[in-house]
Amino acid sequence: MSDLHGARAAQPVRVLLADDEEMIRHGVRLILRHAEDIDVVAEAANGAEAVELAARNQVDVALVDIRMPVLDGLAAIEQLVRLDPKPQVVMLTTFGDEENVTRALQAGASGFLLKDEGPQELISAVRAAAAGDAVLSPGVTGHVVKRMLQGGGRIGGGTGAGGPDQRLAALTDREREVLAMLGQGLSNLDIGSRLEIGLGTVKTHVGRILDKTGTQSRVQAALLAHQSGLAG
């Protein structure tokens, strides 16, 4: 069976689509229907509706456009990441949205995906987000990371305070290893392979890293790894 039609043993990934352009939602929905392990359970035409539907439907992944009426994507992301349980938020963007991408990642988005990516890339991105991995479109990742690092200051919200060294002080040696690998862009599966530990253990380490450093996503944690010099 091909990747496009591959199914996981677990329950299907529950997805919310949020975009004010009906044609975009229609196209994304048609693509995701090809994946047996993904289920589009809600669609929103604005940010306020997206937050309401995400809470009501307990979605796993929210694909969110930035430019939407009533409540824009940036404000919606800030509310989505505060839901319990919170969905993994992937921003749907264009090359011209670099500044907004930066702000979305700082707000806690799990990553970003260009709207002109191919069907398989979209399906893979949803699966990666649901698994807790970062979703970063290669076409603009370098520019966004550079912009965020040049901006200085603290990355992300949460309880972390102070500079990078202070935020890493509570981490164990193993957690520092995992953080360094997040900074290198490795997936949970790759990290587990390198450290010879199970996927569940990797996810536990990542969760503790986020809690201890006050970062809201592995993207923010990866940027912190760069700021601190852990990523090399």
PDB file of C-alpha atoms in Angstrom:
ATOM      1  CA  MET A   1       0.000   0.000   0.000  1.00  0.00           C
ATOM      2  CA  SER A   2       1.391   3.436  -0.939  1.00  0.00           C
ATOM      3  CA  ASP A   3       2.139   6.225   1.519  1.00  0.00           C
ATOM      4  CA  LEU A   4      -0.764   8.212   0.097  1.00  0.00           C
ATOM      5  CA  HIS A   5      -3.216   5.552   1.242  1.00  0.00           C
ATOM      6  CA  GLY A   6      -1.287   4.271   4.262  1.00  0.00           C
ATOM      7  CA  ALA A   7      -3.188   3.860   7.472  1.00  0.00           C
ATOM      8  CA  ARG A   8      -2.035   3.833  11.047  1.00  0.00           C
ATOM      9  CA  ALA A   9      -3.202   1.290  13.551  1.00  0.00           C
ATOM     10  CA  ALA A  10      -4.391   4.076  15.867  1.00  0.00           C
ATOM     11  CA  GLN A  11      -7.501   6.217  15.476  1.00  0.00           C
ATOM     12  CA  PRO A  12      -7.512   8.591  12.473  1.00  0.00           C
ATOM     13  CA  VAL A  13      -5.902  11.997  12.950  1.00  0.00           C
ATOM     14  CA  ARG A  14      -8.690  14.523  13.513  1.00  0.00           C
ATOM     15  CA  VAL A  15      -8.070  17.646  11.441  1.00  0.00           C
ATOM     16  CA  LEU A  16      -9.534  21.147  11.419  1.00  0.00           C
ATOM     17  CA  LEU A  17      -9.178  23.308   8.294  1.00  0.00           C
ATOM     18  CA  ALA A  18      -9.287  27.072   8.853  1.00  0.00           C
ATOM     19  CA  ASP A  19      -9.153  29.321   5.775  1.00  0.00           C
ATOM     20  CA  ASP A  20     -11.501  32.037   4.584  1.00  0.00           C
ATOM     21  CA  GLU A  21     -11.117  30.858   0.972  1.00  0.00           C
ATOM     22  CA  GLU A  22     -13.564  28.032   0.320  1.00  0.00           C
ATOM     23  CA  MET A  23     -11.571  26.800  -2.679  1.00  0.00           C
ATOM     24  CA  ILE A  24      -8.462  26.337  -0.513  1.00  0.00           C
ATOM     25  CA  ARG A  25     -10.425  24.360   2.080  1.00  0.00           C
ATOM     26  CA  HIS A  26     -12.016  22.270  -0.653  1.00  0.00           C
ATOM     27  CA  GLY A  27      -8.650  21.449  -2.223  1.00  0.00           C
ATOM     28  CA  VAL A  28      -7.017  20.529   1.082  1.00  0.00           C
ATOM     29  CA  ARG A  29     -10.000  18.409   2.086  1.00  0.00           C
ATOM     30  CA  LEU A  30      -9.881  16.469  -1.194  1.00  0.00           C
ATOM     31  CA  ILE A  31      -6.173  15.759  -0.723  1.00  0.00           C
ATOM     32  CA  LEU A  32      -6.550  14.592   2.866  1.00  0.00           C
ATOM     33  CA  ARG A  33      -9.415  12.275   1.923  1.00  0.00           C
ATOM     34  CA  HIS A  34      -6.844  10.108   0.139  1.00  0.00           C
ATOM     35  CA  ALA A  35      -5.279   9.237   3.496  1.00  0.00           C
ATOM     36  CA  GLU A  36      -7.226   6.590   5.405  1.00  0.00           C
ATOM     37  CA  ASP A  37      -5.589   7.644   8.670  1.00  0.00           C
ATOM     38  CA  ILE A  38      -6.717  11.289   8.445  1.00  0.00           C
ATOM     39  CA  ASP A  39     -10.233  12.599   9.057  1.00  0.00           C
ATOM     40  CA  VAL A  40     -11.259  16.217   8.403  1.00  0.00           C
ATOM     41  CA  VAL A  41     -13.798  16.769  11.178  1.00  0.00           C
ATOM     42  CA  ALA A  42     -14.346  20.539  10.965  1.00  0.00           C
ATOM     43  CA  GLU A  43     -13.870  23.555   8.691  1.00  0.00           C
ATOM     44  CA  ALA A  44     -13.745  27.213   9.669  1.00  0.00           C
ATOM     45  CA  ALA A  45     -13.882  30.387   7.589  1.00  0.00           C
ATOM     46  CA  ASN A  46     -12.403  32.649  10.285  1.00  0.00           C
ATOM     47  CA  GLY A  47     -10.196  32.457  13.363  1.00  0.00           C
ATOM     48  CA  ALA A  48     -12.966  32.727  15.939  1.00  0.00           C
ATOM     49  CA  GLU A  49     -14.850  29.858  14.344  1.00  0.00           C
ATOM     50  CA  ALA A  50     -11.624  27.837  14.225  1.00  0.00           C
ATOM     51  CA  VAL A  51     -11.084  28.130  17.977  1.00  0.00           C
ATOM     52  CA  GLU A  52     -14.702  27.248  18.739  1.00  0.00           C
ATOM     53  CA  LEU A  53     -14.716  24.215  16.433  1.00  0.00           C
ATOM     54  CA  ALA A  54     -11.322  22.982  17.639  1.00  0.00           C
ATOM     55  CA  ALA A  55     -12.543  22.991  21.235  1.00  0.00           C
ATOM     56  CA  ARG A  56     -15.842  21.320  20.363  1.00  0.00           C
ATOM     57  CA  ASN A  57     -14.340  18.593  18.154  1.00  0.00           C
ATOM     58  CA  GLN A  58     -11.098  17.936  20.087  1.00  0.00           C
ATOM     59  CA  VAL A  59      -8.984  18.036  16.935  1.00  0.00           C
ATOM     60  CA  ASP A  60      -5.450  16.683  16.795  1.00  0.00           C
ATOM     61  CA  VAL A  61      -4.136  19.003  14.068  1.00  0.00           C
ATOM     62  CA  ALA A  62      -5.364  22.438  12.992  1.00  0.00           C
ATOM     63  CA  LEU A  63      -4.311  23.753   9.581  1.00  0.00           C
ATOM     64  CA  VAL A  64      -4.675  27.515   9.923  1.00  0.00           C
ATOM     65  CA  ASP A  65      -4.393  30.357   7.422  1.00  0.00           C
ATOM     66  CA  ILE A  66      -2.993  33.659   8.675  1.00  0.00           C
ATOM     67  CA  ARG A  67      -5.185  36.200   6.885  1.00  0.00           C
ATOM     68  CA  MET A  68      -8.756  35.549   8.047  1.00  0.00           C
ATOM     69  CA  PRO A  69     -11.640  37.824   9.083  1.00  0.00           C
ATOM     70  CA  VAL A  70     -13.193  38.261  12.547  1.00  0.00           C
ATOM     71  CA  LEU A  71     -10.102  36.816  14.267  1.00  0.00           C
ATOM     72  CA  ASP A  72      -6.913  36.500  12.266  1.00  0.00           C
ATOM     73  CA  GLY A  73      -4.753  33.386  12.229  1.00  0.00           C
ATOM     74  CA  LEU A  74      -2.146  34.753  14.632  1.00  0.00           C
ATOM     75  CA  ALA A  75      -4.715  35.541  17.311  1.00  0.00           C
ATOM     76  CA  ALA A  76      -6.406  32.195  16.669  1.00  0.00           C
ATOM     77  CA  ILE A  77      -3.123  30.314  17.125  1.00  0.00           C
ATOM     78  CA  GLU A  78      -2.580  31.971  20.513  1.00  0.00           C
ATOM     79  CA  GLN A  79      -5.979  30.690  21.632  1.00  0.00           C
ATOM     80  CA  LEU A  80      -5.666  27.268  20.021  1.00  0.00           C
ATOM     81  CA  VAL A  81      -2.448  26.422  21.864  1.00  0.00           C
ATOM     82  CA  ARG A  82      -4.184  27.171  25.180  1.00  0.00           C
ATOM     83  CA  LEU A  83      -6.913  24.572  24.617  1.00  0.00           C
ATOM     84  CA  ASP A  84      -6.858  21.397  26.706  1.00  0.00           C
ATOM     85  CA  PRO A  85      -6.152  19.117  25.009  1.00  0.00           C
ATOM     86  CA  LYS A  86      -4.458  21.443  22.570  1.00  0.00           C
ATOM     87  CA  PRO A  87      -4.165  20.674  18.862  1.00  0.00           C
ATOM     88  CA  GLN A  88      -0.915  20.821  16.963  1.00  0.00           C
ATOM     89  CA  VAL A  89      -1.236  23.982  14.869  1.00  0.00           C
ATOM     90  CA  VAL A  90       0.296  24.107  11.387  1.00  0.00           C
ATOM     91  CA  MET A  91       0.187  27.430   9.606  1.00  0.00           C
ATOM     92  CA  LEU A  92      -0.721  27.398   5.914  1.00  0.00           C
ATOM     93  CA  THR A  93       1.279  30.177   4.330  1.00  0.00           C
ATOM     94  CA  THR A  94       2.806  31.727   1.217  1.00  0.00           C
ATOM     95  CA  PHE A  95       6.331  32.952   0.602  1.00  0.00           C
ATOM     96  CA  GLY A  96       5.185  36.515   1.296  1.00  0.00           C
ATOM     97  CA  ASP A  97       4.171  35.671   4.868  1.00  0.00           C
ATOM     98  CA  GLU A  98       7.678  35.357   6.321  1.00  0.00           C
ATOM     99  CA  GLU A  99       7.119  37.890   9.095  1.00  0.00           C
ATOM    100  CA  ASN A 100       3.776  36.341  10.008  1.00  0.00           C
ATOM    101  CA  VAL A 101       5.334  32.876   9.998  1.00  0.00           C
ATOM    102  CA  THR A 102       7.864  34.101  12.538  1.00  0.00           C
ATOM    103  CA  ARG A 103       5.130  35.517  14.749  1.00  0.00           C
ATOM    104  CA  ALA A 104       3.062  32.333  14.443  1.00  0.00           C
ATOM    105  CA  LEU A 105       5.970  30.147  15.555  1.00  0.00           C
ATOM    106  CA  GLN A 106       6.614  32.479  18.468  1.00  0.00           C
ATOM    107  CA  ALA A 107       2.925  32.146  19.393  1.00  0.00           C
ATOM    108  CA  GLY A 108       3.258  28.369  19.614  1.00  0.00           C
ATOM    109  CA  ALA A 109       2.487  26.976  16.157  1.00  0.00           C
ATOM    110  CA  SER A 110       4.042  23.572  15.499  1.00  0.00           C
ATOM    111  CA  GLY A 111       5.254  24.654  12.088  1.00  0.00           C
ATOM    112  CA  PHE A 112       4.303  25.975   8.698  1.00  0.00           C
ATOM    113  CA  LEU A 113       3.522  24.618   5.270  1.00  0.00           C
ATOM    114  CA  LEU A 114       3.442  26.403   1.932  1.00  0.00           C
ATOM    115  CA  LYS A 115       0.048  26.379   0.235  1.00  0.00           C
ATOM    116  CA  ASP A 116       1.581  25.148  -3.018  1.00  0.00           C
ATOM    117  CA  GLU A 117       3.138  22.017  -1.495  1.00  0.00           C
ATOM    118  CA  GLY A 118       2.204  18.739  -3.195  1.00  0.00           C
ATOM    119  CA  PRO A 119      -0.457  16.305  -1.918  1.00  0.00           C
ATOM    120  CA  GLN A 120       2.018  13.871  -0.371  1.00  0.00           C
ATOM    121  CA  GLU A 121       3.825  16.708   1.442  1.00  0.00           C
ATOM    122  CA  LEU A 122       0.523  17.892   2.916  1.00  0.00           C
ATOM    123  CA  ILE A 123      -0.452  14.412   4.100  1.00  0.00           C
ATOM    124  CA  SER A 124       3.023  13.803   5.533  1.00  0.00           C
ATOM    125  CA  ALA A 125       2.890  17.157   7.330  1.00  0.00           C
ATOM    126  CA  VAL A 126      -0.400  16.301   9.034  1.00  0.00           C
ATOM    127  CA  ARG A 127       0.955  12.938  10.127  1.00  0.00           C
ATOM    128  CA  ALA A 128       4.179  14.511  11.406  1.00  0.00           C
ATOM    129  CA  ALA A 129       2.301  17.164  13.385  1.00  0.00           C
ATOM    130  CA  ALA A 130       0.017  14.545  14.922  1.00  0.00           C
ATOM    131  CA  ALA A 131       3.098  12.574  15.977  1.00  0.00           C
ATOM    132  CA  GLY A 132       4.533  15.629  17.711  1.00  0.00           C
ATOM    133  CA  ASP A 133       7.153  16.450  15.098  1.00  0.00           C
ATOM    134  CA  ALA A 134       7.832  19.907  13.718  1.00  0.00           C
ATOM    135  CA  VAL A 135       6.421  20.732  10.296  1.00  0.00           C
ATOM    136  CA  LEU A 136       8.746  23.098   8.472  1.00  0.00           C
ATOM    137  CA  SER A 137       8.511  23.780   4.758  1.00  0.00           C
ATOM    138  CA  PRO A 138      12.109  23.622   3.455  1.00  0.00           C
ATOM    139  CA  GLY A 139      11.547  26.519   1.065  1.00  0.00           C
ATOM    140  CA  VAL A 140      11.373  29.139   3.795  1.00  0.00           C
ATOM    141  CA  THR A 141      12.732  27.457   6.933  1.00  0.00           C
ATOM    142  CA  GLY A 142      16.204  28.971   6.663  1.00  0.00           C
ATOM    143  CA  HIS A 143      14.874  32.511   6.237  1.00  0.00           C
ATOM    144  CA  VAL A 144      12.449  32.203   9.149  1.00  0.00           C
ATOM    145  CA  VAL A 145      14.990  30.680  11.551  1.00  0.00           C
ATOM    146  CA  LYS A 146      17.476  33.418  10.648  1.00  0.00           C
ATOM    147  CA  ARG A 147      14.865  36.127  11.235  1.00  0.00           C
ATOM    148  CA  MET A 148      13.869  34.685  14.620  1.00  0.00           C
ATOM    149  CA  LEU A 149      17.453  34.313  15.800  1.00  0.00           C
ATOM    150  CA  GLN A 150      18.382  37.821  14.659  1.00  0.00           C
ATOM    151  CA  GLY A 151      15.363  39.207  16.484  1.00  0.00           C
ATOM    152  CA  GLY A 152      16.957  38.397  19.839  1.00  0.00           C
ATOM    153  CA  GLY A 153      15.058  38.238  23.090  1.00  0.00           C
ATOM    154  CA  ARG A 154      13.182  35.292  24.475  1.00  0.00           C
ATOM    155  CA  ILE A 155      11.607  32.720  22.194  1.00  0.00           C
ATOM    156  CA  GLY A 156       8.043  31.787  22.907  1.00  0.00           C
ATOM    157  CA  GLY A 157       5.810  32.097  25.915  1.00  0.00           C
ATOM    158  CA  GLY A 158       5.363  29.832  28.900  1.00  0.00           C
ATOM    159  CA  THR A 159       7.092  29.883  32.226  1.00  0.00           C
ATOM    160  CA  GLY A 160      10.703  30.061  31.050  1.00  0.00           C
ATOM    161  CA  ALA A 161      12.578  33.249  31.870  1.00  0.00           C
ATOM    162  CA  GLY A 162      15.981  34.749  31.270  1.00  0.00           C
ATOM    163  CA  GLY A 163      18.554  33.937  28.623  1.00  0.00           C
ATOM    164  CA  PRO A 164      19.160  30.608  26.880  1.00  0.00           C
ATOM    165  CA  ASP A 165      21.647  29.345  29.493  1.00  0.00           C
ATOM    166  CA  GLN A 166      19.209  30.020  32.342  1.00  0.00           C
ATOM    167  CA  ARG A 167      16.384  28.294  30.486  1.00  0.00           C
ATOM    168  CA  LEU A 168      18.503  25.171  29.956  1.00  0.00           C
ATOM    169  CA  ALA A 169      19.751  24.986  33.553  1.00  0.00           C
ATOM    170  CA  ALA A 170      17.053  22.561  34.696  1.00  0.00           C
ATOM    171  CA  LEU A 171      17.599  20.073  31.866  1.00  0.00           C
ATOM    172  CA  THR A 172      19.248  16.717  32.442  1.00  0.00           C
ATOM    173  CA  ASP A 173      22.154  15.633  30.252  1.00  0.00           C
ATOM    174  CA  ARG A 174      19.871  13.391  28.214  1.00  0.00           C
ATOM    175  CA  GLU A 175      17.362  16.211  27.762  1.00  0.00           C
ATOM    176  CA  ARG A 176      20.167  18.433  26.493  1.00  0.00           C
ATOM    177  CA  GLU A 177      21.066  15.722  23.989  1.00  0.00           C
ATOM    178  CA  VAL A 178      17.485  15.576  22.779  1.00  0.00           C
ATOM    179  CA  LEU A 179      17.248  19.371  22.608  1.00  0.00           C
ATOM    180  CA  ALA A 180      20.412  19.509  20.498  1.00  0.00           C
ATOM    181  CA  MET A 181      18.871  17.028  18.084  1.00  0.00           C
ATOM    182  CA  LEU A 182      15.668  19.073  17.924  1.00  0.00           C
ATOM    183  CA  GLY A 183      17.866  21.989  16.917  1.00  0.00           C
ATOM    184  CA  GLN A 184      19.309  19.854  14.134  1.00  0.00           C
ATOM    185  CA  GLY A 185      15.807  19.248  12.802  1.00  0.00           C
ATOM    186  CA  LEU A 186      15.648  15.543  13.651  1.00  0.00           C
ATOM    187  CA  SER A 187      12.281  13.817  13.993  1.00  0.00           C
ATOM    188  CA  ASN A 188      11.285  11.836  17.070  1.00  0.00           C
ATOM    189  CA  LEU A 189      11.978   8.642  15.153  1.00  0.00           C
ATOM    190  CA  ASP A 190      15.480   9.827  14.191  1.00  0.00           C
ATOM    191  CA  ILE A 191      16.222  10.898  17.767  1.00  0.00           C
ATOM    192  CA  GLY A 192      15.120   7.537  19.100  1.00  0.00           C
ATOM    193  CA  SER A 193      17.316   5.758  16.581  1.00  0.00           C
ATOM    194  CA  ARG A 194      20.371   7.838  17.423  1.00  0.00           C
ATOM    195  CA  LEU A 195      19.971   7.460  21.167  1.00  0.00           C
ATOM    196  CA  GLU A 196      18.684   3.879  20.955  1.00  0.00           C
ATOM    197  CA  ILE A 197      15.550   4.663  22.951  1.00  0.00           C
ATOM    198  CA  GLY A 198      11.860   4.110  22.239  1.00  0.00           C
ATOM    199  CA  LEU A 199       9.566   6.619  20.561  1.00  0.00           C
ATOM    200  CA  GLY A 200       7.519   7.018  23.742  1.00  0.00           C
ATOM    201  CA  THR A 201      10.656   7.875  25.695  1.00  0.00           C
ATOM    202  CA  VAL A 202      11.599  10.496  23.107  1.00  0.00           C
ATOM    203  CA  LYS A 203       8.156  12.095  23.392  1.00  0.00           C
ATOM    204  CA  THR A 204       8.507  12.141  27.184  1.00  0.00           C
ATOM    205  CA  HIS A 205      11.865  13.897  26.914  1.00  0.00           C
ATOM    206  CA  VAL A 206      10.486  16.437  24.439  1.00  0.00           C
ATOM    207  CA  GLY A 207       7.523  17.166  26.707  1.00  0.00           C
ATOM    208  CA  ARG A 208       9.803  17.740  29.696  1.00  0.00           C
ATOM    209  CA  ILE A 209      12.069  19.980  27.638  1.00  0.00           C
ATOM    210  CA  LEU A 210       9.109  22.155  26.635  1.00  0.00           C
ATOM    211  CA  ASP A 211       7.902  22.376  30.242  1.00  0.00           C
ATOM    212  CA  LYS A 212      11.310  23.181  31.711  1.00  0.00           C
ATOM    213  CA  THR A 213      12.286  25.768  29.083  1.00  0.00           C
ATOM    214  CA  GLY A 214       8.879  27.424  28.846  1.00  0.00           C
ATOM    215  CA  THR A 215       8.628  26.779  25.109  1.00  0.00           C
ATOM    216  CA  GLN A 216       5.294  25.863  23.553  1.00  0.00           C
ATOM    217  CA  SER A 217       6.434  23.813  20.568  1.00  0.00           C
ATOM    218  CA  ARG A 218       9.434  21.827  19.376  1.00  0.00           C
ATOM    219  CA  VAL A 219      10.070  24.600  16.833  1.00  0.00           C
ATOM    220  CA  GLN A 220      10.581  27.074  19.659  1.00  0.00           C
ATOM    221  CA  ALA A 221      12.742  24.517  21.452  1.00  0.00           C
ATOM    222  CA  ALA A 222      14.838  24.041  18.311  1.00  0.00           C
ATOM    223  CA  LEU A 223      15.409  27.771  18.066  1.00  0.00           C
ATOM    224  CA  LEU A 224      16.405  27.837  21.727  1.00  0.00           C
ATOM    225  CA  ALA A 225      18.940  25.113  20.941  1.00  0.00           C
ATOM    226  CA  HIS A 226      20.426  27.377  18.278  1.00  0.00           C
ATOM    227  CA  GLN A 227      20.487  30.387  20.593  1.00  0.00           C
ATOM    228  CA  SER A 228      22.271  28.413  23.294  1.00  0.00           C
ATOM    229  CA  GLY A 229      24.793  26.880  20.910  1.00  0.00           C
ATOM    230  CA  LEU A 230      23.581  23.315  21.536  1.00  0.00           C
ATOM    231  CA  ALA A 231      22.638  22.794  17.895  1.00  0.00           C
ATOM    232  CA  GLY A 232      26.194  23.443  16.747  1.00  0.00           C
TER     233      GLY A 232
END
